[in-house]
Coordinates of N, CA and C in Angstrom, one line a residue:
Chain A
G1 N 4.6 18.6 -59.6 CA 4.9 20.0 -59.6 C 6.0 20.3 -60.6
Q2 N 6.3 21.6 -60.8 CA 7.3 22.0 -61.7 C 8.6 22.3 -60.9
N3 N 9.7 21.9 -61.5 CA 11.0 22.0 -60.8 C 12.1 22.2 -61.8
I4 N 13.1 23.0 -61.4 CA 14.3 23.2 -62.1 C 15.5 23.0 -61.2
D5 N 16.4 22.1 -61.5 CA 17.5 21.8 -60.7 C 18.8 22.2 -61.4
Q6 N 19.7 22.9 -60.7 CA 21.0 23.3 -61.2 C 21.9 23.4 -60.0
P7 N 23.2 23.2 -60.1 CA 24.1 23.2 -59.0 C 24.2 24.6 -58.4
T8 N 24.4 24.7 -57.1 CA 24.4 26.0 -56.4 C 25.6 26.8 -56.8
E9 N 26.7 26.2 -56.8 CA 28.0 26.9 -57.0 C 29.0 26.0 -57.8
M10 N 29.8 26.7 -58.6 CA 30.9 26.0 -59.3 C 32.1 26.9 -59.3
T11 N 33.3 26.3 -59.4 CA 34.5 27.0 -59.5 C 35.3 26.6 -60.7
A12 N 35.9 27.5 -61.4 CA 36.7 27.1 -62.6 C 37.9 28.1 -62.7
T13 N 38.8 27.7 -63.5 CA 40.0 28.5 -63.7 C 40.0 29.4 -65.0
E14 N 40.5 30.6 -64.9 CA 40.5 31.4 -66.1 C 41.2 30.7 -67.2
G15 N 40.5 30.8 -68.4 CA 41.0 30.2 -69.6 C 40.5 28.8 -69.8
A16 N 39.9 28.2 -68.8 CA 39.4 26.8 -68.9 C 38.0 26.8 -69.5
I17 N 37.4 25.6 -69.5 CA 36.0 25.4 -69.9 C 35.2 24.9 -68.8
V18 N 33.9 25.3 -68.7 CA 33.1 24.8 -67.6 C 31.7 24.5 -68.2
Q19 N 31.1 23.5 -67.7 CA 29.7 23.1 -68.1 C 28.8 23.2 -66.9
I20 N 27.7 23.9 -67.1 CA 26.7 24.1 -66.0 C 25.4 23.3 -66.5
N21 N 25.1 22.4 -65.7 CA 23.9 21.5 -66.0 C 22.6 22.0 -65.4
C22 N 21.5 21.6 -66.1 CA 20.2 22.0 -65.6 C 19.2 20.9 -66.0
T23 N 18.5 20.4 -65.1 CA 17.4 19.5 -65.4 C 16.1 20.1 -65.0
Y24 N 15.0 19.8 -65.8 CA 13.7 20.5 -65.6 C 12.6 19.5 -65.6
Q25 N 11.6 19.8 -64.9 CA 10.3 19.1 -65.0 C 9.2 20.2 -65.0
T26 N 8.5 20.2 -66.1 CA 7.5 21.3 -66.2 C 6.2 20.7 -66.8
S27 N 5.1 21.4 -66.6 CA 3.8 21.1 -67.3 C 3.9 21.6 -68.7
G28 N 4.2 20.7 -69.6 CA 4.4 21.2 -71.0 C 5.8 21.9 -71.1
F29 N 6.2 22.0 -72.3 CA 7.6 22.6 -72.5 C 7.6 23.4 -73.8
N30 N 8.0 24.6 -73.7 CA 8.1 25.5 -74.9 C 9.5 26.1 -75.0
G31 N 10.5 25.5 -74.4 CA 11.8 26.0 -74.6 C 12.6 26.3 -73.3
L32 N 13.9 26.4 -73.4 CA 14.8 26.5 -72.3 C 15.7 27.8 -72.5
F33 N 15.6 28.6 -71.5 CA 16.5 29.9 -71.5 C 17.6 29.8 -70.5
W34 N 18.7 30.4 -70.9 CA 19.8 30.7 -70.0 C 20.0 32.2 -69.9
Y35 N 20.2 32.6 -68.6 CA 20.4 34.1 -68.4 C 21.7 34.2 -67.5
Q36 N 22.4 35.3 -67.7 CA 23.5 35.6 -66.8 C 23.1 36.7 -65.9
Q37 N 23.6 36.6 -64.6 CA 23.3 37.7 -63.7 C 24.5 38.0 -62.8
H38 N 25.1 39.2 -63.1 CA 26.2 39.6 -62.2 C 25.6 40.1 -60.9
A39 N 26.4 40.0 -59.9 CA 26.0 40.4 -58.5 C 25.4 41.8 -58.5
G40 N 24.2 41.9 -57.9 CA 23.6 43.3 -57.8 C 23.0 43.8 -59.1
E41 N 23.0 43.0 -60.1 CA 22.5 43.5 -61.4 C 21.3 42.6 -61.9
A42 N 20.7 43.1 -63.0 CA 19.5 42.3 -63.5 C 20.0 41.2 -64.4
P43 N 19.2 40.1 -64.5 CA 19.5 39.0 -65.4 C 19.6 39.6 -66.9
T44 N 20.5 39.0 -67.7 CA 20.5 39.3 -69.1 C 20.5 38.0 -69.9
F45 N 19.8 38.0 -71.0 CA 19.6 36.8 -71.9 C 20.9 36.3 -72.5
L46 N 21.1 35.0 -72.4 CA 22.2 34.4 -73.1 C 21.8 33.5 -74.3
S47 N 20.8 32.6 -74.0 CA 20.5 31.7 -75.1 C 19.1 31.1 -74.9
Y48 N 18.5 30.6 -76.0 CA 17.2 29.9 -76.0 C 17.3 28.7 -76.9
N49 N 16.9 27.5 -76.3 CA 16.8 26.3 -77.1 C 15.4 25.7 -77.0
V50 N 14.9 25.3 -78.1 CA 13.6 24.7 -78.1 C 13.7 23.3 -78.9
L51 N 14.7 23.2 -79.7 CA 14.9 21.9 -80.4 C 16.1 21.2 -79.8
D52 N 16.2 19.9 -79.9 CA 17.3 19.1 -79.4 C 18.6 19.6 -80.1
G53 N 19.7 19.6 -79.3 CA 21.0 19.9 -80.0 C 21.7 21.0 -79.3
L54 N 22.8 21.4 -80.0 CA 23.7 22.4 -79.5 C 23.6 23.7 -80.3
E55 N 23.5 24.8 -79.6 CA 23.5 26.1 -80.2 C 24.7 26.8 -79.7
E56 N 25.5 27.2 -80.7 CA 26.8 27.9 -80.3 C 26.7 29.4 -80.6
K57 N 27.2 30.2 -79.7 CA 27.2 31.6 -79.8 C 28.5 32.2 -79.2
G58 N 29.5 32.3 -80.0 CA 30.8 32.7 -79.5 C 31.4 31.8 -78.5
R59 N 31.8 32.3 -77.3 CA 32.4 31.4 -76.3 C 31.3 30.6 -75.5
F60 N 30.1 30.9 -75.7 CA 29.0 30.3 -75.0 C 28.2 29.3 -75.9
S61 N 27.9 28.1 -75.4 CA 27.1 27.2 -76.2 C 26.0 26.7 -75.2
S62 N 24.9 26.3 -75.8 CA 23.8 25.7 -74.9 C 23.3 24.5 -75.6
F63 N 23.0 23.5 -74.8 CA 22.6 22.2 -75.3 C 21.2 21.8 -74.7
L64 N 20.4 21.1 -75.5 CA 19.1 20.7 -75.0 C 18.8 19.3 -75.4
S65 N 18.3 18.5 -74.4 CA 17.7 17.1 -74.7 C 16.3 17.1 -74.1
R66 N 15.3 17.2 -75.0 CA 13.9 17.3 -74.5 C 13.5 15.9 -73.9
S67 N 14.0 14.8 -74.4 CA 13.6 13.5 -73.9 C 14.1 13.3 -72.5
K68 N 15.3 13.9 -72.2 CA 15.9 13.7 -70.9 C 15.6 14.9 -69.9
G69 N 14.9 15.9 -70.4 CA 14.6 17.1 -69.6 C 15.9 17.7 -69.1
Y70 N 16.8 17.9 -70.0 CA 18.2 18.3 -69.6 C 18.8 19.3 -70.5
S71 N 19.5 20.2 -69.9 CA 20.2 21.2 -70.7 C 21.5 21.5 -70.0
Y72 N 22.5 22.0 -70.8 CA 23.7 22.5 -70.2 C 24.1 23.8 -70.9
L73 N 24.9 24.6 -70.2 CA 25.5 25.8 -70.7 C 27.0 25.6 -70.7
L74 N 27.7 25.7 -71.8 CA 29.1 25.5 -71.9 C 29.8 26.8 -72.1
L75 N 30.7 27.2 -71.2 CA 31.5 28.4 -71.3 C 32.9 28.1 -71.6
K76 N 33.5 28.6 -72.7 CA 34.9 28.3 -73.1 C 35.7 29.5 -72.9
E77 N 37.1 29.3 -72.8 CA 38.0 30.3 -72.6 C 37.6 31.3 -71.6
L78 N 37.4 30.8 -70.4 CA 36.8 31.6 -69.3 C 37.6 32.8 -69.0
Q79 N 36.8 33.9 -68.8 CA 37.4 35.2 -68.4 C 36.9 35.6 -67.0
M80 N 37.7 36.4 -66.3 CA 37.2 36.9 -65.0 C 35.8 37.5 -65.0
K81 N 35.5 38.2 -66.1 CA 34.2 38.8 -66.2 C 33.1 37.8 -66.3
D82 N 33.4 36.5 -66.5 CA 32.3 35.5 -66.5 C 31.9 35.1 -65.1
S83 N 32.5 35.6 -64.1 CA 32.1 35.3 -62.7 C 30.7 36.0 -62.6
A84 N 29.7 35.1 -62.3 CA 28.3 35.6 -62.3 C 27.5 34.4 -61.9
S85 N 26.2 34.6 -61.7 CA 25.2 33.5 -61.6 C 24.6 33.2 -62.9
Y86 N 24.4 32.0 -63.2 CA 23.8 31.6 -64.4 C 22.4 30.9 -64.1
L87 N 21.4 31.5 -64.7 CA 20.0 31.1 -64.4 C 19.4 30.3 -65.5
C88 N 18.9 29.1 -65.2 CA 18.2 28.2 -66.2 C 16.7 28.4 -66.0
A89 N 16.0 28.5 -67.1 CA 14.5 28.8 -66.9 C 13.8 28.0 -68.1
A90 N 12.8 27.3 -67.7 CA 12.0 26.6 -68.7 C 10.6 27.2 -68.9
L91 N 10.2 27.3 -70.2 CA 8.9 27.9 -70.5 C 7.9 26.8 -70.6
D92 N 6.8 27.0 -69.7 CA 5.9 25.9 -69.5 C 4.7 26.0 -70.5
S93 N 3.7 25.2 -70.4 CA 2.6 25.2 -71.4 C 1.8 26.4 -71.4
N94 N 1.8 27.2 -70.3 CA 1.2 28.5 -70.2 C 2.1 29.7 -70.6
Y95 N 3.2 29.3 -71.1 CA 4.2 30.3 -71.6 C 4.7 31.2 -70.4
Q96 N 4.8 30.5 -69.2 CA 5.4 31.2 -68.1 C 6.7 30.6 -67.8
L97 N 7.7 31.4 -67.4 CA 9.0 30.9 -67.2 C 9.1 30.3 -65.7
I98 N 9.6 29.1 -65.6 CA 9.9 28.5 -64.3 C 11.4 28.6 -64.2
W99 N 11.9 29.2 -63.1 CA 13.3 29.5 -62.9 C 14.0 28.6 -61.9
G100 N 15.2 28.2 -62.2 CA 16.1 27.6 -61.3 C 16.6 28.7 -60.3
A101 N 17.3 28.2 -59.2 CA 17.8 29.1 -58.2 C 19.1 29.8 -58.7
G102 N 19.7 29.2 -59.8 CA 20.9 29.8 -60.3 C 22.2 29.1 -59.8
T103 N 23.2 29.1 -60.7 CA 24.5 28.6 -60.4 C 25.5 29.7 -60.3
K104 N 26.1 29.9 -59.1 CA 27.1 30.9 -58.9 C 28.4 30.4 -59.5
L105 N 29.0 31.0 -60.5 CA 30.2 30.6 -61.1 C 31.4 31.5 -60.6
I106 N 32.4 30.9 -59.9 CA 33.5 31.6 -59.4 C 34.7 31.3 -60.3
I107 N 35.3 32.3 -60.9 CA 36.5 32.1 -61.8 C 37.7 32.5 -61.0
K108 N 38.7 31.6 -60.9 CA 40.0 31.9 -60.2 C 41.1 32.1 -61.3
P109 N 42.0 33.0 -61.0 CA 43.1 33.3 -61.9 C 44.0 32.1 -62.1
Chain B
I1 N 18.1 55.9 -74.1 CA 18.5 54.5 -74.3 C 17.2 53.7 -74.0
A2 N 16.9 52.8 -75.0 CA 15.7 52.0 -74.8 C 15.9 51.0 -73.7
G3 N 14.8 50.6 -73.0 CA 14.9 49.7 -72.0 C 13.8 49.8 -71.0
I4 N 14.1 49.3 -69.8 CA 13.1 49.3 -68.7 C 13.7 50.0 -67.5
T5 N 13.0 50.9 -66.9 CA 13.4 51.6 -65.7 C 12.5 51.2 -64.6
Q6 N 13.1 51.2 -63.4 CA 12.3 50.9 -62.2 C 12.6 52.0 -61.1
A7 N 11.7 52.3 -60.3 CA 11.9 53.3 -59.2 C 11.0 52.8 -58.0
P8 N 11.5 53.0 -56.8 CA 12.9 53.5 -56.5 C 13.9 52.4 -56.7
T9 N 15.2 52.8 -56.6 CA 16.3 51.8 -56.6 C 16.3 50.9 -55.4
S10 N 16.1 51.6 -54.3 CA 16.0 50.9 -53.0 C 15.0 51.6 -52.0
Q11 N 14.5 50.9 -51.1 CA 13.5 51.5 -50.2 C 13.5 50.7 -48.9
I12 N 13.5 51.5 -47.8 CA 13.2 50.9 -46.5 C 11.8 51.3 -46.0
L13 N 11.0 50.3 -45.7 CA 9.6 50.6 -45.4 C 9.2 50.0 -44.1
A14 N 8.4 50.8 -43.4 CA 7.8 50.2 -42.1 C 6.7 49.3 -42.4
A15 N 6.6 48.2 -41.7 CA 5.5 47.2 -41.9 C 4.1 47.9 -41.7
G16 N 3.2 47.5 -42.6 CA 1.9 48.1 -42.6 C 1.7 49.3 -43.5
R17 N 2.8 49.8 -44.1 CA 2.7 50.9 -45.0 C 2.4 50.4 -46.4
R18 N 1.8 51.3 -47.2 CA 1.5 51.0 -48.6 C 2.7 51.5 -49.4
M19 N 3.0 50.8 -50.5 CA 4.1 51.1 -51.3 C 3.9 50.7 -52.8
T20 N 4.2 51.6 -53.7 CA 4.1 51.3 -55.1 C 5.4 51.3 -55.8
L21 N 5.8 50.2 -56.4 CA 7.0 50.1 -57.2 C 6.7 50.4 -58.6
R22 N 7.5 51.3 -59.2 CA 7.1 51.7 -60.6 C 8.0 51.0 -61.6
C23 N 7.4 50.8 -62.8 CA 8.1 50.1 -63.9 C 7.7 50.7 -65.2
T24 N 8.6 51.2 -66.0 CA 8.3 51.7 -67.3 C 9.2 51.2 -68.4
Q25 N 8.6 50.8 -69.5 CA 9.4 50.3 -70.6 C 9.1 51.2 -71.9
D26 N 10.1 51.3 -72.7 CA 9.9 52.1 -73.9 C 10.2 51.3 -75.2
M27 N 10.0 50.0 -75.1 CA 10.3 49.1 -76.2 C 9.0 48.7 -76.9
R28 N 7.8 49.2 -76.4 CA 6.5 48.9 -76.9 C 6.2 47.4 -76.8
H29 N 6.8 46.8 -75.8 CA 6.5 45.4 -75.6 C 5.1 45.2 -75.0
N30 N 4.5 44.1 -75.5 CA 3.1 43.8 -75.1 C 3.1 43.2 -73.7
A31 N 4.0 42.3 -73.4 CA 3.9 41.6 -72.1 C 4.9 42.2 -71.1
M32 N 4.4 42.2 -69.8 CA 5.2 42.7 -68.7 C 5.0 41.8 -67.5
Y33 N 6.1 41.8 -66.6 CA 6.1 40.8 -65.5 C 6.7 41.5 -64.3
W34 N 6.3 41.0 -63.1 CA 6.9 41.3 -61.9 C 7.4 40.1 -61.2
Y35 N 8.7 40.1 -60.8 CA 9.3 38.9 -60.1 C 9.9 39.4 -58.8
R36 N 10.0 38.5 -57.9 CA 10.8 38.8 -56.7 C 11.9 37.7 -56.7
Q37 N 13.1 38.2 -56.2 CA 14.3 37.3 -56.1 C 14.8 37.3 -54.7
D38 N 14.8 36.1 -54.1 CA 15.3 35.9 -52.7 C 16.4 34.9 -52.8
L39 N 17.4 35.2 -51.8 CA 18.6 34.4 -51.8 C 18.3 32.9 -51.7
G40 N 18.9 32.1 -52.6 CA 18.7 30.7 -52.6 C 17.5 30.2 -53.3
L41 N 16.7 31.1 -53.8 CA 15.5 30.8 -54.6 C 15.5 31.3 -56.0
G42 N 14.9 30.7 -56.9 CA 14.8 31.2 -58.2 C 13.9 32.5 -58.3
L43 N 13.9 33.2 -59.4 CA 13.0 34.2 -59.6 C 11.5 33.7 -59.5
R44 N 10.7 34.3 -58.8 CA 9.3 33.9 -58.6 C 8.4 35.0 -59.2
L45 N 7.5 34.5 -60.0 CA 6.5 35.4 -60.7 C 5.4 35.9 -59.8
I46 N 5.2 37.2 -59.7 CA 4.2 37.7 -58.8 C 2.9 38.0 -59.6
H47 N 3.0 38.8 -60.6 CA 1.9 39.1 -61.5 C 2.5 39.3 -62.9
Y48 N 1.6 39.2 -63.9 CA 2.0 39.4 -65.2 C 0.9 40.1 -66.0
S49 N 1.3 40.6 -67.2 CA 0.3 41.3 -68.1 C 0.6 40.9 -69.5
N50 N -0.2 40.2 -70.2 CA 0.1 39.8 -71.6 C -0.1 41.0 -72.5
T51 N -1.0 41.9 -72.2 CA -1.2 43.1 -73.0 C -1.9 44.2 -72.2
A52 N -1.8 45.4 -72.6 CA -2.4 46.5 -71.9 C -3.9 46.2 -71.6
G53 N -4.3 46.5 -70.4 CA -5.7 46.2 -70.0 C -6.0 44.9 -69.3
T54 N -4.9 44.0 -69.4 CA -5.1 42.7 -68.8 C -4.0 42.4 -67.8
T55 N -4.3 41.6 -66.8 CA -3.3 41.2 -65.8 C -3.7 39.8 -65.3
G56 N -2.6 39.1 -64.8 CA -2.9 37.8 -64.3 C -2.0 37.5 -63.1
K57 N -2.4 36.5 -62.3 CA -1.6 36.1 -61.1 C -0.5 35.1 -61.4
G58 N 0.6 35.3 -60.8 CA 1.7 34.4 -60.9 C 1.8 33.4 -59.8
E59 N 3.0 33.0 -59.5 CA 3.2 32.0 -58.4 C 2.9 32.5 -57.0
V60 N 3.3 33.8 -56.8 CA 3.2 34.3 -55.4 C 2.5 35.7 -55.4
P61 N 1.2 35.8 -55.7 CA 0.5 37.0 -55.9 C 0.0 37.7 -54.6
D62 N -0.1 36.9 -53.5 CA -0.7 37.4 -52.3 C 0.0 38.6 -51.7
G63 N -0.8 39.6 -51.4 CA -0.2 40.8 -50.8 C 0.2 41.9 -51.8
Y64 N 0.1 41.5 -53.1 CA 0.5 42.4 -54.2 C -0.7 42.6 -55.2
S65 N -0.7 43.8 -55.8 CA -1.6 44.1 -56.9 C -0.9 44.9 -58.0
V66 N -1.4 44.7 -59.2 CA -0.9 45.4 -60.3 C -2.0 46.0 -61.2
S67 N -1.6 46.9 -62.0 CA -2.5 47.5 -63.0 C -1.7 47.7 -64.3
R68 N -2.4 47.7 -65.5 CA -1.8 47.9 -66.7 C -2.7 48.8 -67.6
A69 N -2.6 50.1 -67.3 CA -3.5 51.1 -67.9 C -3.0 51.4 -69.3
N70 N -1.7 51.2 -69.6 CA -1.2 51.5 -70.9 C 0.0 50.5 -71.2
T71 N 0.5 50.6 -72.4 CA 1.6 49.6 -72.8 C 2.8 49.8 -72.0
D72 N 3.2 51.0 -71.6 CA 4.5 51.3 -71.1 C 4.7 51.1 -69.6
D73 N 3.6 51.2 -68.8 CA 3.7 51.2 -67.4 C 3.1 50.0 -66.7
F74 N 3.7 49.5 -65.7 CA 3.2 48.3 -65.0 C 3.6 48.5 -63.5
P75 N 2.9 49.3 -62.7 CA 3.2 49.4 -61.3 C 2.8 48.2 -60.4
L76 N 3.6 48.0 -59.4 CA 3.3 46.9 -58.4 C 3.0 47.6 -57.1
T77 N 1.9 47.3 -56.5 CA 1.5 47.9 -55.2 C 1.5 46.8 -54.1
L78 N 2.1 47.2 -53.0 CA 2.0 46.4 -51.7 C 1.0 47.2 -50.9
A79 N -0.1 46.6 -50.6 CA -1.2 47.3 -49.9 C -0.8 47.6 -48.4
S80 N -0.2 46.6 -47.8 CA 0.2 46.7 -46.4 C 1.4 45.8 -46.2
A81 N 2.6 46.4 -46.3 CA 3.8 45.7 -46.4 C 4.1 44.8 -45.1
V82 N 4.6 43.7 -45.3 CA 5.0 42.8 -44.2 C 6.5 42.4 -44.4
P83 N 7.2 42.0 -43.3 CA 8.6 41.7 -43.4 C 9.0 40.7 -44.4
S84 N 8.1 39.7 -44.7 CA 8.4 38.6 -45.6 C 8.4 39.1 -47.1
Q85 N 8.0 40.4 -47.3 CA 8.0 41.0 -48.6 C 9.4 41.7 -48.8
T86 N 10.3 41.6 -47.9 CA 11.7 42.0 -48.1 C 12.3 41.2 -49.2
S87 N 12.7 41.8 -50.2 CA 13.2 41.1 -51.4 C 13.8 42.1 -52.4
V88 N 14.3 41.6 -53.5 CA 14.7 42.4 -54.7 C 13.6 42.1 -55.7
Y89 N 13.0 43.2 -56.2 CA 11.9 43.1 -57.2 C 12.4 43.5 -58.6
F90 N 12.2 42.6 -59.5 CA 12.5 42.9 -60.9 C 11.3 43.0 -61.8
C91 N 11.2 44.0 -62.6 CA 10.2 44.1 -63.6 C 10.9 43.7 -64.9
A92 N 10.1 43.0 -65.8 CA 10.6 42.5 -67.0 C 9.5 42.7 -68.1
S93 N 10.0 42.7 -69.4 CA 9.0 42.8 -70.5 C 9.5 41.9 -71.6
S94 N 8.5 41.5 -72.5 CA 8.9 40.8 -73.7 C 7.9 41.2 -74.8
D95 N 8.3 41.0 -76.0 CA 7.5 41.5 -77.1 C 6.1 40.8 -77.1
S96 N 6.1 39.6 -76.8 CA 4.8 38.9 -76.6 C 5.1 37.7 -75.7
T97 N 4.1 36.9 -75.4 CA 4.3 35.6 -74.7 C 4.5 34.6 -75.8
G98 N 5.0 33.4 -75.4 CA 5.2 32.4 -76.3 C 6.7 32.1 -76.6
P99 N 7.0 31.1 -77.4 CA 8.4 30.7 -77.6 C 9.2 31.9 -78.2
Y100 N 10.5 31.8 -78.1 CA 11.4 32.7 -78.7 C 11.4 34.1 -78.2
N101 N 10.5 34.4 -77.2 CA 10.4 35.7 -76.7 C 11.2 35.9 -75.4
E102 N 12.4 36.4 -75.5 CA 13.3 36.6 -74.4 C 12.7 37.8 -73.5
Q103 N 12.9 37.7 -72.3 CA 12.5 38.8 -71.4 C 13.6 39.7 -71.1
F104 N 13.3 41.0 -71.1 CA 14.3 42.0 -70.7 C 14.0 42.5 -69.3
F105 N 15.0 42.7 -68.5 CA 14.8 43.0 -67.1 C 15.2 44.4 -66.8
G106 N 14.4 45.1 -65.9 CA 14.9 46.3 -65.3 C 15.9 46.1 -64.3
P107 N 16.5 47.2 -63.7 CA 17.6 47.1 -62.8 C 17.3 46.6 -61.4
G108 N 16.0 46.5 -61.1 CA 15.6 46.0 -59.8 C 15.3 47.1 -58.8
T109 N 14.5 46.7 -57.8 CA 14.2 47.6 -56.6 C 14.5 46.7 -55.4
R110 N 15.4 47.2 -54.5 CA 15.7 46.4 -53.3 C 14.8 47.0 -52.2
L111 N 13.9 46.2 -51.7 CA 12.9 46.6 -50.7 C 13.2 45.9 -49.4
T112 N 13.3 46.7 -48.3 CA 13.4 46.1 -47.0 C 12.2 46.6 -46.2
V113 N 11.5 45.6 -45.6 CA 10.3 45.9 -44.7 C 10.6 45.6 -43.3
L114 N 10.6 46.6 -42.5 CA 11.0 46.4 -41.1 C 9.7 46.4 -40.1

């Protein structure tokens, strides 16, 4: 079957760095998305990786290893507004997104 | 402002009633999707449409139907609501299917079936 695993909850300190991991098993693979979702709001796109390696976009970076079925989202210089859920989703061979349950990130002052 | 709108924002519905959730996008996206989001679970695809005039079943289609008469609108109908359909429903769209196509989400509809 198809499966996405990511931690349920993480806590970090304002100004610090946090890494949110995601492992995936899908029927075929056409890329890995990360979305941010604040409580009570819609998910918004953060990043997309289809090739191995690190993609940097400001304070956020996303890494992909296709051979290991593994990705991570790295958030630097954490701000209180980064408190949100982070959703990992893999695009399968039918171009449908398979979603993880999300990682709730709590930022403490 | 370009984007996706959903209506209603929230609804309390008696079991057995029929309900249509509305979704409209003005980005001229070809593909549209309906998801439900439940606590502790990932977004689950209910139905999708790759282009106007076509629809397909997702992971959890039972009890739901959709239509795609034009590019902009993608309504989701619950023919006879049951309590297990209590959830937050998100409509999304993308320029097309395939790689590199991020999905844009509407604000969601919070549905409670009693």
